[in-house]
mmCIF file with all atom_site columns, C-alpha atoms in Angstrom:
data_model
loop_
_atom_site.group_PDB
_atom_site.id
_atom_site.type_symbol
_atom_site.label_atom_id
_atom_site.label_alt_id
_atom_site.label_comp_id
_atom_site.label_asym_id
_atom_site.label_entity_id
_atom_site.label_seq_id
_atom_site.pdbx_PDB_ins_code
_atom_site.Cartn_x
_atom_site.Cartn_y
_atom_site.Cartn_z
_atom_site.occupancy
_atom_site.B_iso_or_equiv
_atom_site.pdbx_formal_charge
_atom_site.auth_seq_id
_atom_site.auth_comp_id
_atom_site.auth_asym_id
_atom_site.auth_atom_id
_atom_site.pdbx_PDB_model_num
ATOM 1   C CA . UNK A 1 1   ? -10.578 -45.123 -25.890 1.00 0.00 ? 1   UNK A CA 1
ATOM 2   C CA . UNK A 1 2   ? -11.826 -42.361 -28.086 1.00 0.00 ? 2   UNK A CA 1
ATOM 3   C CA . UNK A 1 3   ? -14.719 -42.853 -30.577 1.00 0.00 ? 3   UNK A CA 1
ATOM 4   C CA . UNK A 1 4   ? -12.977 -39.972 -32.640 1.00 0.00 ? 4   UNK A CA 1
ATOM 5   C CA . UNK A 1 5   ? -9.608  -42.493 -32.987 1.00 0.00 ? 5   UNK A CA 1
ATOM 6   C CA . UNK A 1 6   ? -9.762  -45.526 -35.231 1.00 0.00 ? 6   UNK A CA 1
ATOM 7   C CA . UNK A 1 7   ? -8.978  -47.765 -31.856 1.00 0.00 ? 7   UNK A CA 1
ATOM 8   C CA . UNK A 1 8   ? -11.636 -50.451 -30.884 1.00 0.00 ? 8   UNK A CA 1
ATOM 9   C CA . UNK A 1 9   ? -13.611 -49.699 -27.290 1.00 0.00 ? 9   UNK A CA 1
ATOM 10  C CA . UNK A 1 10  ? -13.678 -53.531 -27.191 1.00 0.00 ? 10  UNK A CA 1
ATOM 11  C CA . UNK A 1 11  ? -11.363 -56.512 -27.881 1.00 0.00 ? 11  UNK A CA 1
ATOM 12  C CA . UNK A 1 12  ? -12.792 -59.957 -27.938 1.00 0.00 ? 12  UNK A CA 1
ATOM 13  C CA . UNK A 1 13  ? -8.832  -61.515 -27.828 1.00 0.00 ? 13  UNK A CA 1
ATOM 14  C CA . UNK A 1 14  ? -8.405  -64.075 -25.215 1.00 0.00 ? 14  UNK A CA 1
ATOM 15  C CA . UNK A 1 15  ? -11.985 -64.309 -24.208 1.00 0.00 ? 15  UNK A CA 1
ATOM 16  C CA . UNK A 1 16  ? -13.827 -67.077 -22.604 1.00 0.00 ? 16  UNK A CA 1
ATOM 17  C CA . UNK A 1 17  ? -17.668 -67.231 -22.590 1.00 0.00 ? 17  UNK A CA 1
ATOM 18  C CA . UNK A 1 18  ? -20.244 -68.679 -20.223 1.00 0.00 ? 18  UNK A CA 1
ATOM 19  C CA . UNK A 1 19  ? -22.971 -70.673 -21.633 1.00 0.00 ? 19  UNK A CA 1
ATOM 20  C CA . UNK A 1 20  ? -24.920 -67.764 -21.948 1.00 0.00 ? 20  UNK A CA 1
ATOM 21  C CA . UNK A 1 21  ? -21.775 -65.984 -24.420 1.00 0.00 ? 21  UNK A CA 1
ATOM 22  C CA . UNK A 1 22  ? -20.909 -64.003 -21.980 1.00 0.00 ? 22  UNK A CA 1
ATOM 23  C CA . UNK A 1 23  ? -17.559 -62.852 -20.517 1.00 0.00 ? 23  UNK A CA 1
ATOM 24  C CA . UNK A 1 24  ? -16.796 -65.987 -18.103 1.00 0.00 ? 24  UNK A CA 1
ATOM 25  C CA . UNK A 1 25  ? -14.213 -63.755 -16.590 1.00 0.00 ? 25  UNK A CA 1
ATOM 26  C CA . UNK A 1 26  ? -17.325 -62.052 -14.646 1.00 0.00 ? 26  UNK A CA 1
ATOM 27  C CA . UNK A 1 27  ? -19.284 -62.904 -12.029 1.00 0.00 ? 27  UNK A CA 1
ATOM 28  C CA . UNK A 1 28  ? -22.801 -61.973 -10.634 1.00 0.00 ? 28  UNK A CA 1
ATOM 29  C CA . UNK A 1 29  ? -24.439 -62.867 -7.667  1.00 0.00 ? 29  UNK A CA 1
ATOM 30  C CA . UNK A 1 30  ? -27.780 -61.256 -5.702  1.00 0.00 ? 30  UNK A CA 1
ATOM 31  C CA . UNK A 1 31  ? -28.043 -59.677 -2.848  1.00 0.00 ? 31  UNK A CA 1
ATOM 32  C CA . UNK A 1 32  ? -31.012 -59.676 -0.418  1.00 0.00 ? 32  UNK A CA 1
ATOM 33  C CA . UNK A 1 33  ? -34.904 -59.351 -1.375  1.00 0.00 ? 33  UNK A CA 1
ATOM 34  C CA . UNK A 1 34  ? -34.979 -55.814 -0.601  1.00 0.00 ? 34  UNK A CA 1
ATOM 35  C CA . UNK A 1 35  ? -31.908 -54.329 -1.590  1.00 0.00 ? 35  UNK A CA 1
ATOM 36  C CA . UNK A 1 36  ? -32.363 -56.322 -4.937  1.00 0.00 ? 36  UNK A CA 1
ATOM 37  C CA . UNK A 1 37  ? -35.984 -54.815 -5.182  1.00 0.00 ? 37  UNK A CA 1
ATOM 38  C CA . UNK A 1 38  ? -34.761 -51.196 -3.828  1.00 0.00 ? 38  UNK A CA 1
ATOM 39  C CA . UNK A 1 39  ? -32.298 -51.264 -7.086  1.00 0.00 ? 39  UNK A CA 1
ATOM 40  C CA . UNK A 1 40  ? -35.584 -52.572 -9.520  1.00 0.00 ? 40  UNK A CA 1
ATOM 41  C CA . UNK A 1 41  ? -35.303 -55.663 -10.117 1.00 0.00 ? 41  UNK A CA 1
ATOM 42  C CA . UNK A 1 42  ? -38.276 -58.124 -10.229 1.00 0.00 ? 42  UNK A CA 1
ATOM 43  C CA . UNK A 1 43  ? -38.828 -61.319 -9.625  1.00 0.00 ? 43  UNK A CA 1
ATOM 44  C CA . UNK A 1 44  ? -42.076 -62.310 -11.832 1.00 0.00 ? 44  UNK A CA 1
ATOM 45  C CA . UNK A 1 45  ? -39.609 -65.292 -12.919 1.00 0.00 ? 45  UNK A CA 1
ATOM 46  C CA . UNK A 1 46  ? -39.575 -67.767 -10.167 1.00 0.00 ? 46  UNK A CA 1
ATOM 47  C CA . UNK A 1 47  ? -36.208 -68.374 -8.855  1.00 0.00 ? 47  UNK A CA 1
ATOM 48  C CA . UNK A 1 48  ? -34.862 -64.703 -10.908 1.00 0.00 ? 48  UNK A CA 1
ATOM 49  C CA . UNK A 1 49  ? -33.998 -61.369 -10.096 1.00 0.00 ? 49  UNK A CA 1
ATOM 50  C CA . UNK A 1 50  ? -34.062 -59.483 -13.557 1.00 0.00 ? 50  UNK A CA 1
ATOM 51  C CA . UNK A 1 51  ? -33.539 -55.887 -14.607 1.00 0.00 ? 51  UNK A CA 1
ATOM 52  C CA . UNK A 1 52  ? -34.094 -53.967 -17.724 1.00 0.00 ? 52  UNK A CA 1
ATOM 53  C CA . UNK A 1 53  ? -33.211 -50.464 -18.780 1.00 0.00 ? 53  UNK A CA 1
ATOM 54  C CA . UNK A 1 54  ? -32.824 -48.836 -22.014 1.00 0.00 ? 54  UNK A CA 1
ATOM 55  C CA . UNK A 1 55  ? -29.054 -47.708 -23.060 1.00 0.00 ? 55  UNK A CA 1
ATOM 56  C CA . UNK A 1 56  ? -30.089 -45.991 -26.461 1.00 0.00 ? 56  UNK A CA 1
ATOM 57  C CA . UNK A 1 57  ? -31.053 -42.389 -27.200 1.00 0.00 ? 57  UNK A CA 1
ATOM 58  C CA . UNK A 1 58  ? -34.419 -43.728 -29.207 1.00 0.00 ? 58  UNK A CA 1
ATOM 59  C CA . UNK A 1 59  ? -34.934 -46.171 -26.357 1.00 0.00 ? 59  UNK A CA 1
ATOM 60  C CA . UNK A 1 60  ? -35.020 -49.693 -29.025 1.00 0.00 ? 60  UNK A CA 1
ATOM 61  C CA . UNK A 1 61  ? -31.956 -50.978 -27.322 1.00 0.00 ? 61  UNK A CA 1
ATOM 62  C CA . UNK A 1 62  ? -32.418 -52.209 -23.981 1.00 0.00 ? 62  UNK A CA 1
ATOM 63  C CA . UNK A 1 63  ? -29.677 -53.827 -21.161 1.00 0.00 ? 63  UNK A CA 1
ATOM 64  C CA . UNK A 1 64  ? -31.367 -57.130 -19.733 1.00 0.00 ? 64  UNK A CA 1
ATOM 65  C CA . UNK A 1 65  ? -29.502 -58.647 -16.458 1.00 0.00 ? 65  UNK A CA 1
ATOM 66  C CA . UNK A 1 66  ? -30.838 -61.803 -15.041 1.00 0.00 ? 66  UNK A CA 1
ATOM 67  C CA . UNK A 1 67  ? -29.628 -63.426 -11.585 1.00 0.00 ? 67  UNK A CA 1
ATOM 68  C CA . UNK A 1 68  ? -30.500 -66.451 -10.470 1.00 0.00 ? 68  UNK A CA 1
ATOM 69  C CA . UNK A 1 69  ? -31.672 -66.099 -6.441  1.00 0.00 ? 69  UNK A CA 1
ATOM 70  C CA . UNK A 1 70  ? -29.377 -69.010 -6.010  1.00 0.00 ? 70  UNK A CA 1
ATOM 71  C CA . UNK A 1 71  ? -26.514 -67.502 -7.899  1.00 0.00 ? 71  UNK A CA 1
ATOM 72  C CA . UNK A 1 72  ? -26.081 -70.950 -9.851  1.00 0.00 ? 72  UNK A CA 1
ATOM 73  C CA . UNK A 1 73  ? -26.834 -68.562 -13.173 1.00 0.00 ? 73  UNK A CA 1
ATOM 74  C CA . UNK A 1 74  ? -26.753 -65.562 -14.631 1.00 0.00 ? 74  UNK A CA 1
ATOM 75  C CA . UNK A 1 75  ? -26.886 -63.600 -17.952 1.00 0.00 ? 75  UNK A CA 1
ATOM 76  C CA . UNK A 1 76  ? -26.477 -60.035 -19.358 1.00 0.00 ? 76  UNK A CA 1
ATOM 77  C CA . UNK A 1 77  ? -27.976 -59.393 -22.914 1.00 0.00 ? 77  UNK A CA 1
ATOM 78  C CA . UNK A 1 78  ? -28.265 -55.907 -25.183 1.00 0.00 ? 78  UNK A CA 1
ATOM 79  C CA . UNK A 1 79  ? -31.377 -56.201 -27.111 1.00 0.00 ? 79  UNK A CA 1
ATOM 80  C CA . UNK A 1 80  ? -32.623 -54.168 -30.355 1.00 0.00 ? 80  UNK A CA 1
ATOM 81  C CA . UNK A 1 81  ? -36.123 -54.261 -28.965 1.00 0.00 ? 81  UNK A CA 1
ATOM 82  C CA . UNK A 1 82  ? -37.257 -53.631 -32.631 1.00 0.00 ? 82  UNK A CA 1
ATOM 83  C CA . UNK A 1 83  ? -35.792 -56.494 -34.638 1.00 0.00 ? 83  UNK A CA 1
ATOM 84  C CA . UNK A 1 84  ? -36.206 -59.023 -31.561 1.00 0.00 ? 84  UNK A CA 1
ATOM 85  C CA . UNK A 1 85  ? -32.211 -59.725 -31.414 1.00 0.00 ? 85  UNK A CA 1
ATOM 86  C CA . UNK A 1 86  ? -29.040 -58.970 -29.586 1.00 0.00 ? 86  UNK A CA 1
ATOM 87  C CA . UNK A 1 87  ? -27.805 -55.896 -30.522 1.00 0.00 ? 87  UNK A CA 1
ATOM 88  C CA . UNK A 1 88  ? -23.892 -56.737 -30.248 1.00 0.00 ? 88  UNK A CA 1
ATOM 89  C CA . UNK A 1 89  ? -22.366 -53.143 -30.335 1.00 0.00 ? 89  UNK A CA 1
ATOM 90  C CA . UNK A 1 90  ? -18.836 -54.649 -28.918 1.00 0.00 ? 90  UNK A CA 1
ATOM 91  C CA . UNK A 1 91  ? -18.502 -56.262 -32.153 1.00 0.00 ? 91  UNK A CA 1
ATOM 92  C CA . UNK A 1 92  ? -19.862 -53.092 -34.105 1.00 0.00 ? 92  UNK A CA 1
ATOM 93  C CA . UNK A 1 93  ? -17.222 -50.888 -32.358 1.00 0.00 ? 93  UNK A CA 1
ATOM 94  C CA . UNK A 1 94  ? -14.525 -53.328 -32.867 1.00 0.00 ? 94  UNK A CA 1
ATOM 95  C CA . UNK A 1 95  ? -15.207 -53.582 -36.085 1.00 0.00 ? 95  UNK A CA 1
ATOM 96  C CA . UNK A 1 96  ? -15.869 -49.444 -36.662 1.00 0.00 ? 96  UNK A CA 1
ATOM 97  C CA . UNK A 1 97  ? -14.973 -47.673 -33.510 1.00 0.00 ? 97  UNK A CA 1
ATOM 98  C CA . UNK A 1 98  ? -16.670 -44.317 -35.284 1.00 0.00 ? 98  UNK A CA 1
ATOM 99  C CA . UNK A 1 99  ? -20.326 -45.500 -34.870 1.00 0.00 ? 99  UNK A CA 1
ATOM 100 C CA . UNK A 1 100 ? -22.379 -42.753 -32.986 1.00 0.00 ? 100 UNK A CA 1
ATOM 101 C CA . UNK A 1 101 ? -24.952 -45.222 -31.957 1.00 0.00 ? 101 UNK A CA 1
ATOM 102 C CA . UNK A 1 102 ? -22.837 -48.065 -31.329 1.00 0.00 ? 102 UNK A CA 1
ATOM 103 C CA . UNK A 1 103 ? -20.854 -45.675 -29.232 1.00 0.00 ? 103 UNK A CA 1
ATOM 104 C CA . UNK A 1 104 ? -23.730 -44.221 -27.171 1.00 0.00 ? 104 UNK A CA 1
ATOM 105 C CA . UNK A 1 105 ? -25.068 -47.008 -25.808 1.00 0.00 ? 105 UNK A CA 1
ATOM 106 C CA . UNK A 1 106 ? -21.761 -48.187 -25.139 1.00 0.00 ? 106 UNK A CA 1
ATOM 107 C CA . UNK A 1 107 ? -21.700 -45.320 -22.686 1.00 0.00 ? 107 UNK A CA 1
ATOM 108 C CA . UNK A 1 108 ? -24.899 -45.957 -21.513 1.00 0.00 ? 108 UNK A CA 1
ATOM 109 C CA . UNK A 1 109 ? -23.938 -50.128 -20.736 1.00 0.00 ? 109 UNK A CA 1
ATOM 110 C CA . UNK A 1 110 ? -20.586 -49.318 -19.527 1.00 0.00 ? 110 UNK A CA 1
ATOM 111 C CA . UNK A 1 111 ? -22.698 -46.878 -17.183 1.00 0.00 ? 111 UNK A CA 1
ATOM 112 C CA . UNK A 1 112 ? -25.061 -49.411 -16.351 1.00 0.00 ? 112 UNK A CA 1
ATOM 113 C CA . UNK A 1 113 ? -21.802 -52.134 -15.992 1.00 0.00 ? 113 UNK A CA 1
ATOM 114 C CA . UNK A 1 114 ? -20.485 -49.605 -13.370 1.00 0.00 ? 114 UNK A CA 1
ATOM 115 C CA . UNK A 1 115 ? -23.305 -49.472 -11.531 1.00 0.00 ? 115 UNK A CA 1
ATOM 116 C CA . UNK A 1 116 ? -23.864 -53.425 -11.263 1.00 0.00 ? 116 UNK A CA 1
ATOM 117 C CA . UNK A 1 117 ? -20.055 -53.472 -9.935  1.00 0.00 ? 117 UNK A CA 1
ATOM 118 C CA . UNK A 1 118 ? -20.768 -50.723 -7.336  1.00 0.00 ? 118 UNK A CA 1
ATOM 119 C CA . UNK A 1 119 ? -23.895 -52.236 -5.891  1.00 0.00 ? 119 UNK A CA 1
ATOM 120 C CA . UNK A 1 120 ? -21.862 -55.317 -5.724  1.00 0.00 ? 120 UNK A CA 1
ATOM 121 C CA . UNK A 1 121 ? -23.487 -57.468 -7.911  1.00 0.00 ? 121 UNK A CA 1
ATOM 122 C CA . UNK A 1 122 ? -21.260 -57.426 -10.685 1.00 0.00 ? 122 UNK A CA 1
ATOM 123 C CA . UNK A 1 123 ? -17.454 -59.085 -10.204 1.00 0.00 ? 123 UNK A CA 1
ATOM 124 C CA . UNK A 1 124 ? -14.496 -58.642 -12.421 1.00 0.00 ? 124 UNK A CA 1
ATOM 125 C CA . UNK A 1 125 ? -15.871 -56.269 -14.486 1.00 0.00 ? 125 UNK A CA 1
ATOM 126 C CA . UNK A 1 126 ? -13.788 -53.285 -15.598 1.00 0.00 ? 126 UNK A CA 1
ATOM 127 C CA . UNK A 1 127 ? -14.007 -50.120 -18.068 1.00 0.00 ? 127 UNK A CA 1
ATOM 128 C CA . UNK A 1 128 ? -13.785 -51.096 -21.573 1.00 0.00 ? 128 UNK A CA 1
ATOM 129 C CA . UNK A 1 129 ? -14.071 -55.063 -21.165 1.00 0.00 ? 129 UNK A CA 1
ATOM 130 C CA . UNK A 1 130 ? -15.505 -57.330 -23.362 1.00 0.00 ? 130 UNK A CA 1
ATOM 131 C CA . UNK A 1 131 ? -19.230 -58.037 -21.674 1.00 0.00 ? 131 UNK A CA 1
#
């Protein structure tokens, strides 16, 4: 949906969360060493494939995925790198759908979400849903 309407991006109505708060509607799971490492992710965690990229135009808001190798686990967090907390801009937009920041790195994550799903590591997930 447009930024420039008063409509919420994101609607948190009838979701279920995994223990990590995420949507438990998704799924992730890993794919081989080198594909996983051809997409960059590392695995300085033992047992974890994890990715990072930043999704803001001043680069202080970063996407974090983390797979477990096993594919027991996994987790998907937006960080304000500068105040050390999530930076929850689902609940910004539903809550004023007219943030510019807010709104661009919701393009960037829902660019980022895409991606995830294409590579096939990401299940369920579809424009506009509640991460």
């Amino acid at each position: 949906m447009s930024s420039k309407q008063n409509i919420p991006r994101f609607s948190i109505e009838g979701v279920t969360y995994t223990k990590h708060h995420n949507n438990a509607a998704l799924s992730m799971r890993p794919l081989d060493d080198a594909t996983m490492r051809e997409l960059g992710f590392t695995d300085r965690r033992k047992g974890y494939w994890y990715l990072c990229r930043r999704v803001s135009i001043d680069s202080d808001v970063t996407l974090n995925v983390r797979i477990a190798k096993d594919g027991h686990d996994w987790q998907i967090d937006v960080l304000d790198e500068c105040f050390c907390q999530p930076y929850d801009y689902q609940y910004l937009l539903s809550v004023n759908p007219t943030l510019d920041y807010a709104n661009n790195v919701a393009d960037e994550c829902e660019k980022w979400y895409r991606r995830l799903s294409e590579w096939g590591l990401l299940s369920g997930w579809h424009e506009g849903m509640y991460v």
